[in-house]
Short mmCIF file of C-alpha atoms in Angstrom, two decimals:
data_model
loop_
_atom_site.label_atom_id
_atom_site.label_comp_id
_atom_site.label_asym_id
_atom_site.label_seq_id
_atom_site.Cartn_x
_atom_site.Cartn_y
_atom_site.Cartn_z
CA MET A 1 -65.66 -23.92 179.74
CA SER A 2 -66.35 -21.89 182.89
CA ASP A 3 -65.39 -19.14 184.44
CA VAL A 4 -65.23 -21.72 187.86
CA ALA A 5 -63.13 -24.63 185.24
CA ASP A 6 -60.54 -21.93 184.20
CA ARG A 7 -59.78 -20.70 187.93
CA VAL A 8 -60.25 -23.99 189.58
CA ARG A 9 -57.31 -24.78 186.26
CA LYS A 10 -55.72 -21.84 187.12
CA ILE A 11 -54.57 -23.41 191.46
CA VAL A 12 -53.78 -26.85 190.16
CA VAL A 13 -51.88 -26.05 187.20
CA GLU A 14 -49.87 -23.46 190.48
CA HIS A 15 -50.19 -26.23 193.28
CA LEU A 16 -48.92 -29.41 191.48
CA GLY A 17 -46.56 -27.74 188.96
CA VAL A 18 -48.37 -29.18 186.07
CA GLU A 19 -49.46 -28.45 182.69
CA GLU A 20 -52.24 -26.35 181.98
CA GLU A 21 -53.55 -29.65 179.29
CA LYS A 22 -52.61 -32.51 181.75
CA VAL A 23 -55.53 -30.83 183.63
CA THR A 24 -58.65 -32.78 181.75
CA GLU A 25 -62.53 -33.48 183.30
CA ASN A 26 -61.64 -36.77 183.79
CA ALA A 27 -58.09 -36.29 185.61
CA SER A 28 -57.27 -37.70 188.99
CA PHE A 29 -54.94 -35.32 191.38
CA ILE A 30 -53.56 -38.15 192.46
CA ASP A 31 -53.09 -40.47 190.08
CA ASP A 32 -53.00 -38.73 186.99
CA LEU A 33 -51.49 -35.74 187.48
CA GLY A 34 -49.13 -36.42 191.08
CA ALA A 35 -50.30 -35.19 194.02
CA ASP A 36 -50.51 -36.95 197.08
CA SER A 37 -52.67 -36.81 199.51
CA LEU A 38 -51.16 -33.44 202.13
CA ASP A 39 -51.52 -32.55 198.48
CA THR A 40 -54.87 -32.60 198.42
CA VAL A 41 -55.44 -30.64 201.75
CA GLU A 42 -53.82 -27.82 200.50
CA LEU A 43 -55.78 -28.20 196.80
CA VAL A 44 -59.36 -27.98 198.83
CA MET A 45 -57.70 -25.57 200.80
CA ALA A 46 -57.28 -23.24 197.91
CA PHE A 47 -60.70 -23.77 196.32
CA GLU A 48 -61.55 -22.78 199.37
CA GLU A 49 -59.71 -19.25 199.83
CA GLU A 50 -60.00 -18.71 196.20
CA PHE A 51 -63.94 -19.62 196.19
CA GLY A 52 -65.45 -18.89 199.56
CA ILE A 53 -66.13 -21.28 200.17
CA GLU A 54 -66.21 -24.37 203.08
CA ILE A 55 -65.51 -28.02 202.11
CA PRO A 56 -66.30 -29.75 204.89
CA ASP A 57 -63.63 -33.08 205.23
CA ASP A 58 -66.53 -35.36 204.08
CA ALA A 59 -67.76 -33.81 201.14
CA ALA A 60 -63.61 -33.24 200.16
CA GLU A 61 -63.06 -36.87 200.36
CA THR A 62 -64.82 -37.76 196.85
CA ILE A 63 -63.11 -34.82 194.87
CA GLN A 64 -60.23 -36.38 193.44
CA THR A 65 -60.40 -35.27 189.68
CA PHE A 66 -60.71 -31.84 188.15
CA GLY A 67 -63.91 -32.65 187.35
CA ASP A 68 -65.32 -33.91 190.59
CA ALA A 69 -63.79 -29.95 191.97
CA VAL A 70 -65.70 -28.15 189.14
CA LYS A 71 -68.88 -29.90 190.02
CA PHE A 72 -69.39 -29.29 193.53
CA ILE A 73 -67.54 -26.04 193.59
CA SER A 74 -69.82 -24.84 191.03
CA GLU A 75 -72.31 -26.12 192.62
CA ALA A 76 -71.69 -24.41 195.99
CA GLN A 77 -71.76 -21.40 194.45
CA MET B 1 -10.67 -49.41 213.77
CA ARG B 2 -12.46 -47.35 210.93
CA ARG B 3 -11.53 -43.99 209.32
CA VAL B 4 -13.73 -42.22 208.63
CA VAL B 5 -12.88 -38.96 205.70
CA VAL B 6 -14.74 -36.28 204.41
CA THR B 7 -15.16 -36.74 200.49
CA GLY B 8 -17.87 -33.72 199.69
CA LEU B 9 -18.33 -30.43 200.72
CA GLY B 10 -21.32 -28.08 200.64
CA LEU B 11 -22.33 -24.67 201.58
CA VAL B 12 -25.00 -22.18 200.91
CA THR B 13 -23.38 -19.25 202.93
CA PRO B 14 -24.52 -15.11 203.23
CA LEU B 15 -20.88 -15.26 200.94
CA ALA B 16 -22.03 -16.70 198.29
CA ASP B 17 -24.13 -20.14 196.97
CA GLY B 18 -21.45 -22.99 196.49
CA VAL B 19 -18.22 -24.00 198.16
CA GLU B 20 -15.76 -22.18 196.43
CA GLU B 21 -17.45 -18.77 195.18
CA THR B 22 -17.79 -19.44 199.39
CA TRP B 23 -14.43 -19.70 199.81
CA LYS B 24 -13.27 -17.68 197.69
CA ARG B 25 -14.21 -13.97 198.92
CA LEU B 26 -14.05 -15.52 202.50
CA LEU B 27 -9.89 -15.41 201.84
CA ALA B 28 -10.17 -12.11 200.14
CA GLY B 29 -12.02 -10.67 203.60
CA GLN B 30 -15.16 -9.96 202.03
CA SER B 31 -18.80 -9.92 205.13
CA GLY B 32 -21.99 -11.18 203.66
CA ALA B 33 -23.70 -8.75 206.19
CA GLY B 34 -26.06 -5.67 205.16
CA THR B 35 -29.39 -4.11 205.83
CA ILE B 36 -32.20 -6.72 206.47
CA THR B 37 -34.25 -7.66 203.76
CA GLN B 38 -36.57 -10.83 203.96
CA PHE B 39 -39.47 -8.37 207.04
CA ASP B 40 -38.82 -4.52 207.73
CA ALA B 41 -37.11 -5.00 210.66
CA SER B 42 -36.80 -0.81 210.97
CA GLN B 43 -38.26 -0.77 214.31
CA LEU B 44 -35.92 -4.08 216.49
CA ALA B 45 -32.90 -2.88 217.81
CA THR B 46 -30.56 -4.64 215.71
CA ASP B 47 -32.06 -3.97 211.56
CA TYR B 48 -29.01 -6.05 209.83
CA ALA B 49 -28.02 -9.55 209.26
CA CYS B 50 -25.45 -11.94 207.05
CA GLU B 51 -28.35 -13.21 204.35
CA VAL B 52 -27.98 -16.06 201.84
CA LYS B 53 -28.63 -13.54 198.52
CA ARG B 54 -31.85 -14.29 195.92
CA GLY B 55 -30.65 -14.78 193.04
CA ASP B 56 -30.63 -15.88 189.68
CA GLY B 57 -27.82 -17.98 190.60
CA SER B 58 -24.94 -15.22 188.35
CA ASP B 59 -22.36 -13.67 190.75
CA GLY B 60 -22.52 -16.49 192.90
CA THR B 61 -26.51 -16.05 193.54
CA PHE B 62 -28.42 -18.37 195.34
CA ASN B 63 -31.12 -19.66 193.23
CA PRO B 64 -33.24 -22.33 194.58
CA ASP B 65 -34.87 -23.70 191.58
CA LYS B 66 -31.10 -25.21 191.12
CA TYR B 67 -32.02 -27.76 193.85
CA MET B 68 -35.94 -28.32 193.93
CA GLU B 69 -39.10 -27.65 191.85
CA PRO B 70 -41.18 -24.39 192.34
CA LYS B 71 -43.68 -26.32 193.40
CA ASP B 72 -42.32 -27.87 196.23
CA GLN B 73 -39.76 -25.19 197.77
CA ARG B 74 -42.59 -23.03 199.17
CA LYS B 75 -43.23 -26.57 200.83
CA VAL B 76 -40.74 -26.17 202.88
CA ASP B 77 -38.97 -23.75 205.60
CA ASP B 78 -35.79 -21.66 204.38
CA PHE B 79 -33.98 -24.30 206.55
CA ILE B 80 -34.99 -27.08 204.47
CA LEU B 81 -34.48 -25.45 201.59
CA PHE B 82 -30.62 -24.05 201.73
CA GLY B 83 -30.11 -27.80 203.62
CA ILE B 84 -31.36 -29.51 201.14
CA ALA B 85 -29.02 -27.00 198.31
CA ALA B 86 -25.92 -28.04 200.20
CA ALA B 87 -26.90 -31.91 200.58
CA GLN B 88 -26.87 -31.96 196.85
CA GLN B 89 -23.84 -29.82 195.63
CA ALA B 90 -21.82 -32.61 199.14
CA VAL B 91 -23.95 -35.36 197.58
CA GLU B 92 -22.69 -35.18 193.38
CA ASP B 93 -19.67 -33.88 194.88
CA SER B 94 -18.80 -36.87 196.30
CA GLY B 95 -19.99 -38.39 193.47
CA TRP B 96 -21.58 -41.05 195.23
CA VAL B 97 -24.10 -42.78 194.05
CA PRO B 98 -25.27 -45.72 195.53
CA GLN B 99 -26.31 -48.91 193.40
CA THR B 100 -27.83 -51.68 195.56
CA GLU B 101 -29.63 -52.29 198.31
CA LYS B 102 -27.06 -52.41 200.15
CA ASP B 103 -25.03 -49.46 199.67
CA ARG B 104 -28.31 -47.83 199.97
CA ALA B 105 -28.99 -49.18 203.31
CA ARG B 106 -25.26 -47.84 204.13
CA THR B 107 -26.04 -45.05 203.74
CA GLY B 108 -27.13 -42.20 206.31
CA VAL B 109 -28.16 -38.46 206.73
CA LEU B 110 -27.31 -37.03 210.26
CA ILE B 111 -28.58 -33.21 209.19
CA GLY B 112 -29.86 -30.72 212.42
CA SER B 113 -30.30 -27.16 212.97
CA GLY B 114 -30.57 -25.80 215.71
CA ILE B 115 -34.06 -23.32 215.41
CA GLY B 116 -35.69 -25.20 212.36
CA GLY B 117 -38.93 -23.59 211.02
CA LEU B 118 -38.98 -20.75 212.56
CA LYS B 119 -40.16 -18.07 209.72
CA SER B 120 -42.67 -20.66 208.98
CA ILE B 121 -44.20 -21.22 213.15
CA GLU B 122 -43.67 -16.85 212.27
CA GLN B 123 -45.94 -16.22 209.96
CA THR B 124 -48.89 -20.21 210.93
CA THR B 125 -49.25 -17.92 213.54
CA LEU B 126 -49.74 -14.91 212.16
CA LEU B 127 -52.14 -16.50 209.26
CA ILE B 128 -54.22 -19.14 212.09
CA LYS B 129 -54.60 -14.95 214.22
CA GLU B 130 -56.02 -13.76 210.87
CA LYS B 131 -57.35 -16.19 208.84
CA GLY B 132 -58.95 -19.05 211.75
CA PRO B 133 -57.41 -22.61 212.06
CA ARG B 134 -58.64 -23.70 208.20
CA ARG B 135 -56.06 -22.08 206.80
CA VAL B 136 -52.78 -23.77 208.41
CA SER B 137 -51.43 -25.33 205.74
CA PRO B 138 -50.75 -29.59 205.87
CA PHE B 139 -46.96 -29.29 204.94
CA PHE B 140 -46.20 -26.21 208.00
CA ILE B 141 -45.32 -29.51 209.95
CA PRO B 142 -43.13 -31.07 207.53
CA GLY B 143 -42.65 -28.31 205.93
CA ALA B 144 -40.72 -26.64 210.24
CA LEU B 145 -39.59 -29.71 211.87
CA ILE B 146 -35.79 -30.13 211.75
CA ASN B 147 -34.70 -32.93 210.92
CA LEU B 148 -37.11 -33.22 207.68
CA ILE B 149 -33.32 -31.87 206.15
CA SER B 150 -32.40 -35.32 207.26
CA GLY B 151 -35.28 -37.02 205.72
CA GLN B 152 -36.08 -34.32 202.73
CA VAL B 153 -32.45 -36.00 201.88
CA SER B 154 -33.04 -40.11 202.20
CA ILE B 155 -37.01 -39.91 199.89
CA ARG B 156 -33.92 -37.78 196.92
CA TYR B 157 -31.60 -39.78 197.27
CA GLY B 158 -32.79 -43.39 197.93
CA PHE B 159 -30.94 -43.37 201.38
CA LYS B 160 -31.71 -45.92 203.88
CA GLY B 161 -29.23 -45.75 206.89
CA PRO B 162 -29.17 -44.53 209.76
CA ASN B 163 -31.31 -42.05 209.65
CA HIS B 164 -31.46 -38.69 211.80
CA SER B 165 -31.25 -35.19 213.58
CA VAL B 166 -28.29 -33.23 216.00
CA VAL B 167 -30.14 -30.05 217.55
CA THR B 168 -27.61 -28.43 219.83
CA ALA B 169 -28.80 -24.84 219.64
CA CYS B 170 -24.91 -22.71 217.93
CA SER B 171 -22.91 -26.47 218.61
CA THR B 172 -25.71 -28.59 216.17
CA GLY B 173 -23.12 -28.33 212.82
CA ALA B 174 -20.58 -29.57 214.96
CA HIS B 175 -22.46 -32.73 217.13
CA ALA B 176 -24.10 -33.97 213.40
CA LEU B 177 -19.88 -33.85 212.40
CA GLY B 178 -19.37 -35.69 214.86
CA ASP B 179 -22.27 -37.85 215.58
CA ALA B 180 -22.28 -39.02 212.05
CA ALA B 181 -18.30 -39.57 211.97
CA ARG B 182 -19.67 -42.13 215.17
CA LEU B 183 -21.76 -43.99 213.10
CA ILE B 184 -19.79 -44.48 210.42
CA LYS B 185 -16.63 -45.79 212.99
CA TYR B 186 -18.83 -47.72 214.94
CA GLY B 187 -20.33 -49.77 211.65
CA ASN B 188 -24.32 -48.11 211.76
CA ALA B 189 -23.24 -46.88 208.43
CA ASP B 190 -20.12 -46.63 205.50
CA VAL B 191 -21.02 -43.02 203.95
CA MET B 192 -23.07 -40.15 205.19
CA VAL B 193 -24.19 -37.00 204.27
CA ALA B 194 -24.01 -34.90 208.10
CA GLY B 195 -24.33 -31.00 208.78
CA GLY B 196 -26.76 -28.10 209.54
CA ALA B 197 -29.30 -25.47 207.84
CA GLU B 198 -30.89 -22.55 210.31
CA ALA B 199 -32.64 -19.90 208.15
CA ALA B 200 -33.79 -18.27 211.75
CA VAL B 201 -33.62 -13.44 209.61
CA CYS B 202 -36.76 -13.02 210.80
CA GLU B 203 -38.70 -11.23 213.18
CA ILE B 204 -39.05 -13.20 216.52
CA GLY B 205 -35.52 -14.75 214.95
CA ILE B 206 -33.94 -10.94 215.63
CA ALA B 207 -36.32 -9.92 218.28
CA GLY B 208 -35.76 -12.81 220.38
CA PHE B 209 -32.42 -13.04 220.24
CA ASN B 210 -32.06 -9.19 220.67
CA ALA B 211 -34.64 -9.48 223.70
CA CYS B 212 -30.91 -12.12 224.44
CA LYS B 213 -29.10 -8.72 224.66
CA ALA B 214 -27.00 -11.37 221.81
CA LEU B 215 -27.37 -9.87 218.52
CA SER B 216 -25.08 -6.72 217.32
CA THR B 217 -26.77 -3.62 217.74
CA LYS B 218 -24.60 -0.82 216.71
CA HIS B 219 -23.41 -1.14 213.57
CA LYS B 220 -26.75 -0.34 211.98
CA ALA B 221 -24.96 2.55 209.67
CA GLU B 222 -22.34 0.34 209.15
CA PRO B 223 -23.07 -3.26 209.36
CA GLN B 224 -20.61 -5.01 206.89
CA LYS B 225 -18.31 -3.88 210.18
CA ALA B 226 -20.95 -5.00 212.66
CA SER B 227 -18.82 -8.47 212.98
CA ARG B 228 -16.09 -7.52 214.34
CA PRO B 229 -14.50 -11.21 217.30
CA TYR B 230 -11.80 -10.12 219.41
CA ASP B 231 -12.41 -6.67 218.79
CA ALA B 232 -12.76 -4.17 221.58
CA ASP B 233 -15.59 -2.50 219.68
CA ARG B 234 -17.13 -5.76 219.55
CA ASP B 235 -20.91 -5.50 220.44
CA GLY B 236 -22.74 -8.67 220.23
CA PHE B 237 -23.39 -11.75 217.08
CA VAL B 238 -24.56 -10.51 213.55
CA MET B 239 -27.25 -13.12 212.73
CA GLY B 240 -25.96 -15.23 209.08
CA GLU B 241 -28.87 -18.23 207.39
CA GLY B 242 -27.76 -21.07 204.47
CA ALA B 243 -26.14 -23.83 205.38
CA GLY B 244 -23.53 -26.77 205.52
CA ILE B 245 -23.11 -30.20 204.35
CA VAL B 246 -20.09 -33.20 203.83
CA VAL B 247 -19.98 -36.13 202.89
CA LEU B 248 -18.51 -38.71 205.10
CA GLU B 249 -17.65 -41.75 204.30
CA GLU B 250 -15.54 -44.69 205.19
CA LEU B 251 -11.40 -44.60 203.72
CA GLU B 252 -11.85 -48.05 202.54
CA HIS B 253 -14.77 -47.11 200.79
CA ALA B 254 -13.78 -43.47 199.92
CA LYS B 255 -10.15 -45.18 197.93
CA ALA B 256 -12.35 -48.10 196.75
CA ARG B 257 -14.50 -46.52 194.99
CA GLY B 258 -11.34 -43.52 193.43
CA ALA B 259 -13.24 -41.03 195.71
CA LYS B 260 -11.73 -37.63 196.30
CA ILE B 261 -10.06 -37.35 199.45
CA TYR B 262 -9.75 -33.54 201.12
CA ALA B 263 -10.27 -34.77 205.04
CA GLU B 264 -9.76 -37.58 207.88
CA VAL B 265 -12.21 -36.04 210.70
CA LEU B 266 -9.18 -37.36 213.72
CA GLY B 267 -10.94 -36.68 216.66
CA TYR B 268 -14.31 -35.43 218.29
CA GLY B 269 -14.71 -34.72 222.11
CA LEU B 270 -17.84 -32.83 224.41
CA SER B 271 -19.14 -31.52 226.80
CA GLY B 272 -21.75 -29.40 229.29
CA ASP B 273 -20.53 -26.20 231.07
CA ALA B 274 -23.58 -27.32 233.75
CA TYR B 275 -23.81 -23.44 234.55
CA HIS B 276 -25.93 -21.26 232.46
CA ILE B 277 -28.38 -21.28 230.06
CA THR B 278 -26.44 -18.47 227.44
CA ALA B 279 -23.65 -17.60 228.93
CA PRO B 280 -20.90 -19.81 228.59
CA ASN B 281 -18.46 -20.03 232.12
CA GLU B 282 -15.92 -17.40 232.36
CA ASP B 283 -13.44 -20.25 232.62
CA GLY B 284 -13.37 -21.95 229.56
CA ASP B 285 -13.34 -24.53 231.49
CA GLY B 286 -15.97 -27.12 229.50
CA ALA B 287 -14.49 -25.65 226.08
CA GLU B 288 -10.84 -26.80 227.34
CA ARG B 289 -11.91 -30.55 228.47
CA ALA B 290 -13.99 -30.15 224.65
CA MET B 291 -11.41 -29.70 222.97
CA ARG B 292 -9.23 -31.74 225.04
CA MET B 293 -11.52 -34.91 223.80
CA ALA B 294 -10.78 -34.31 220.71
CA LEU B 295 -7.67 -34.30 220.56
CA SER B 296 -6.94 -37.55 222.38
CA ASP B 297 -9.57 -39.27 220.43
CA ALA B 298 -7.42 -37.49 217.70
CA GLY B 299 -4.15 -39.55 219.15
CA LEU B 300 -2.51 -35.85 219.03
CA ALA B 301 -0.78 -33.61 221.14
CA PRO B 302 -2.60 -29.74 221.71
CA ALA B 303 1.02 -28.67 219.22
CA ASP B 304 -0.15 -31.12 216.90
CA ILE B 305 -2.89 -27.53 215.84
CA ASP B 306 -2.22 -25.70 212.86
CA TYR B 307 -5.19 -23.81 212.81
CA ILE B 308 -8.23 -23.76 214.39
CA ASN B 309 -11.87 -21.60 213.39
CA ALA B 310 -12.84 -20.59 216.36
CA HIS B 311 -16.14 -19.89 217.86
CA GLY B 312 -16.07 -15.97 218.28
CA THR B 313 -19.18 -14.57 217.12
CA SER B 314 -18.40 -11.44 218.25
CA THR B 315 -19.33 -11.75 221.57
CA MET B 316 -18.08 -10.83 225.47
CA ALA B 317 -17.19 -14.64 225.04
CA ASP B 318 -14.85 -15.13 222.19
CA VAL B 319 -11.89 -14.11 225.16
CA ILE B 320 -13.24 -17.18 227.76
CA GLU B 321 -12.59 -20.04 224.60
CA LEU B 322 -9.76 -17.67 223.72
CA GLY B 323 -8.16 -18.25 227.56
CA ALA B 324 -9.27 -21.90 227.62
CA VAL B 325 -7.22 -22.38 224.08
CA GLU B 326 -4.23 -20.47 225.63
CA ARG B 327 -3.90 -23.10 228.80
CA LEU B 328 -4.67 -25.96 226.02
CA MET B 329 -1.52 -24.53 223.60
CA GLY B 330 0.97 -23.47 226.73
CA ASN B 331 3.58 -22.25 224.88
CA ALA B 332 3.00 -24.19 221.25
CA ALA B 333 0.61 -20.63 221.90
CA SER B 334 2.39 -19.21 220.21
CA LYS B 335 2.83 -20.88 216.86
CA VAL B 336 -0.89 -21.88 216.01
CA THR B 337 -3.44 -19.31 213.68
CA MET B 338 -6.92 -18.87 214.99
CA SER B 339 -9.52 -17.03 213.55
CA SER B 340 -13.03 -16.04 213.15
CA THR B 341 -15.04 -16.87 209.92
CA LYS B 342 -18.26 -15.74 211.30
CA SER B 343 -16.12 -11.80 211.49
CA MET B 344 -17.89 -12.59 207.42
CA THR B 345 -20.62 -14.72 207.51
CA GLY B 346 -21.98 -13.98 211.01
CA HIS B 347 -22.54 -16.90 213.01
CA LEU B 348 -25.64 -19.41 210.95
CA LEU B 349 -26.29 -21.10 214.67
CA GLY B 350 -26.73 -24.62 214.00
CA ALA B 351 -24.97 -24.36 210.80
CA ALA B 352 -22.26 -22.48 211.87
CA GLY B 353 -19.87 -25.63 212.90
CA ALA B 354 -20.62 -27.14 210.33
CA ILE B 355 -20.02 -24.77 207.43
CA GLU B 356 -16.78 -23.21 209.43
CA SER B 357 -16.01 -26.85 209.46
CA ILE B 358 -15.79 -26.89 206.20
CA PHE B 359 -14.11 -23.79 205.85
CA ALA B 360 -10.64 -25.91 208.05
CA ILE B 361 -10.91 -28.92 205.84
CA LEU B 362 -10.49 -25.61 202.58
CA ALA B 363 -7.38 -24.98 204.77
CA LEU B 364 -6.33 -27.94 204.89
CA ARG B 365 -6.53 -28.05 200.99
CA ASP B 366 -5.48 -24.47 200.19
CA GLN B 367 -2.67 -24.45 203.35
CA VAL B 368 -3.80 -21.11 204.21
CA CYS B 369 -5.88 -19.88 206.89
CA PRO B 370 -8.71 -17.61 206.16
CA PRO B 371 -9.12 -13.79 208.14
CA THR B 372 -10.99 -13.11 210.95
CA ILE B 373 -11.89 -9.45 209.50
CA ASN B 374 -12.64 -6.53 211.35
CA LEU B 375 -10.10 -7.10 214.63
CA ASP B 376 -8.49 -3.75 214.41
CA THR B 377 -8.33 -3.49 217.90
CA PRO B 378 -7.49 -6.51 219.50
CA ALA B 379 -9.42 -6.52 223.47
CA VAL B 380 -7.01 -8.61 224.76
CA ASP B 381 -3.48 -9.38 224.15
CA THR B 382 -2.36 -13.14 223.42
CA MET B 383 0.08 -15.23 221.88
CA VAL B 384 -1.95 -16.79 219.15
CA ASP B 385 -2.38 -15.61 215.35
CA LEU B 386 -5.80 -14.33 215.13
CA ALA B 387 -5.13 -13.27 211.55
CA PRO B 388 -6.12 -9.67 211.57
CA ASN B 389 -8.03 -8.85 208.38
CA GLN B 390 -5.63 -10.95 205.53
CA ALA B 391 -5.73 -14.67 205.31
CA ARG B 392 -2.55 -17.03 206.19
CA HIS B 393 -0.98 -18.38 203.92
CA ARG B 394 1.01 -21.09 206.06
CA GLU B 395 1.66 -25.28 206.84
CA VAL B 396 -1.74 -26.72 208.05
CA LYS B 397 -1.83 -30.14 208.30
CA VAL B 398 -4.18 -30.24 211.30
CA VAL B 399 -7.45 -28.31 211.81
CA VAL B 400 -9.74 -27.29 214.97
CA ASN B 401 -13.14 -26.36 214.62
CA ASN B 402 -14.72 -25.22 217.83
CA SER B 403 -18.53 -24.19 218.25
CA PHE B 404 -20.91 -23.77 221.77
CA GLY B 405 -24.12 -23.38 221.69
CA PHE B 406 -26.60 -21.93 224.22
CA GLY B 407 -27.35 -24.64 227.29
CA GLY B 408 -23.68 -25.14 227.39
CA THR B 409 -23.44 -27.10 225.19
CA ASN B 410 -20.07 -27.41 223.78
CA ALA B 411 -18.53 -29.67 220.45
CA SER B 412 -14.04 -29.57 219.20
CA LEU B 413 -13.26 -31.66 215.91
CA VAL B 414 -10.08 -32.18 214.70
CA LEU B 415 -9.72 -32.95 211.47
CA GLY B 416 -6.25 -33.69 209.66
CA LEU B 417 -5.13 -34.31 205.42
CA ALA B 418 -5.69 -38.21 205.02
CA SER B 419 -2.26 -39.50 205.19
#
């Protein structure tokens, strides 16, 4: 597992209060991990902070699963 | 005429988390004051306050995990956290669990705050300055809005009745209880969760009240001596934080489900000073009219009052309220006990009227009035028993709670044992 995935998983676990095992590749933040729309905004902000990147709003809307987040961040770095 | 009774109580105070633990310490005359721990206050004119003691829940400490998941705690300001905690206690104490959609629609929430999310506003402002506006949390606004305790409590329990909030500075808690009782009397709801919460012990909170010359500043060496209502050496109020929430219920509704009934809300009075933004009018007329209206609403005479939980903030205004009580009571002033529990809890601003109404209700239950501590040298002579430094065991059938706020807003509640 890549360093990016580990760091993203840590943020997701911390912000959504979910078990680490549930944060799988295809886990949807809203459908599977109990996030609401405000939680997802906060998650994206936490990713920006952690990785020192900027995620524009239109890109943020495409980040719906853990896998989406890891892929976007890996490419953005 | 629909009658309103109190069927549940909840408290988070600087003395303790929980109603019974707070009450025990209050009757023992303990102070909740100490040097401020939440931030470095050493540069401020006042470096002490009555803070809620956080811990693992033992020895009366407040453990937020009992009331909210850790991941959700950081989405709300402390005033909301305290409000949710006290509401949970009150709802559980009442045993009210609406089973039908109609029951849920007849259960409302009316919880206020004097200032709201001041700590969050302070921290978010600093964050914007340091990191820019993109770093502002999506939970900042819903975590700081005053009516969001009412919102959060309704969501948690499915209470779909009137959802309302009060903001009247230091009268908030008393107005919340009075207004909620009116909603039940008027028929808008059968059950209301009502009260106030506050958490303004932060740098701009203390500095702001310091600037108004409202806070005590002379007791850095002995903070527990700082809140001393009616004493000649008082020099301002000591800020407190926490929440007080009650469950109010229509009498027949409470009886039908066999609920424990603490007290009846007998009367409610409101008035305005129309005088000054921070100072009460020295004639005490506003306070007197609020009490008279509440007594008239209750159909009682001044001589019927046994105990008054005073506004008594440990400022110059203490004697204005005392004068109003003396005029109201006339010769009966020698038979009433009036204490200021702010001597122990500090001034919880928007939560004050709610926690102090709960203390007055407990005085009815246990037939004992909590003391006014640090009252060593009374500033004035009075016939009124101020219960100096010792709880007063006596007959208590009718109690009054007074609350007065910046802007010249006054509220009085009359409560009694439900007959």
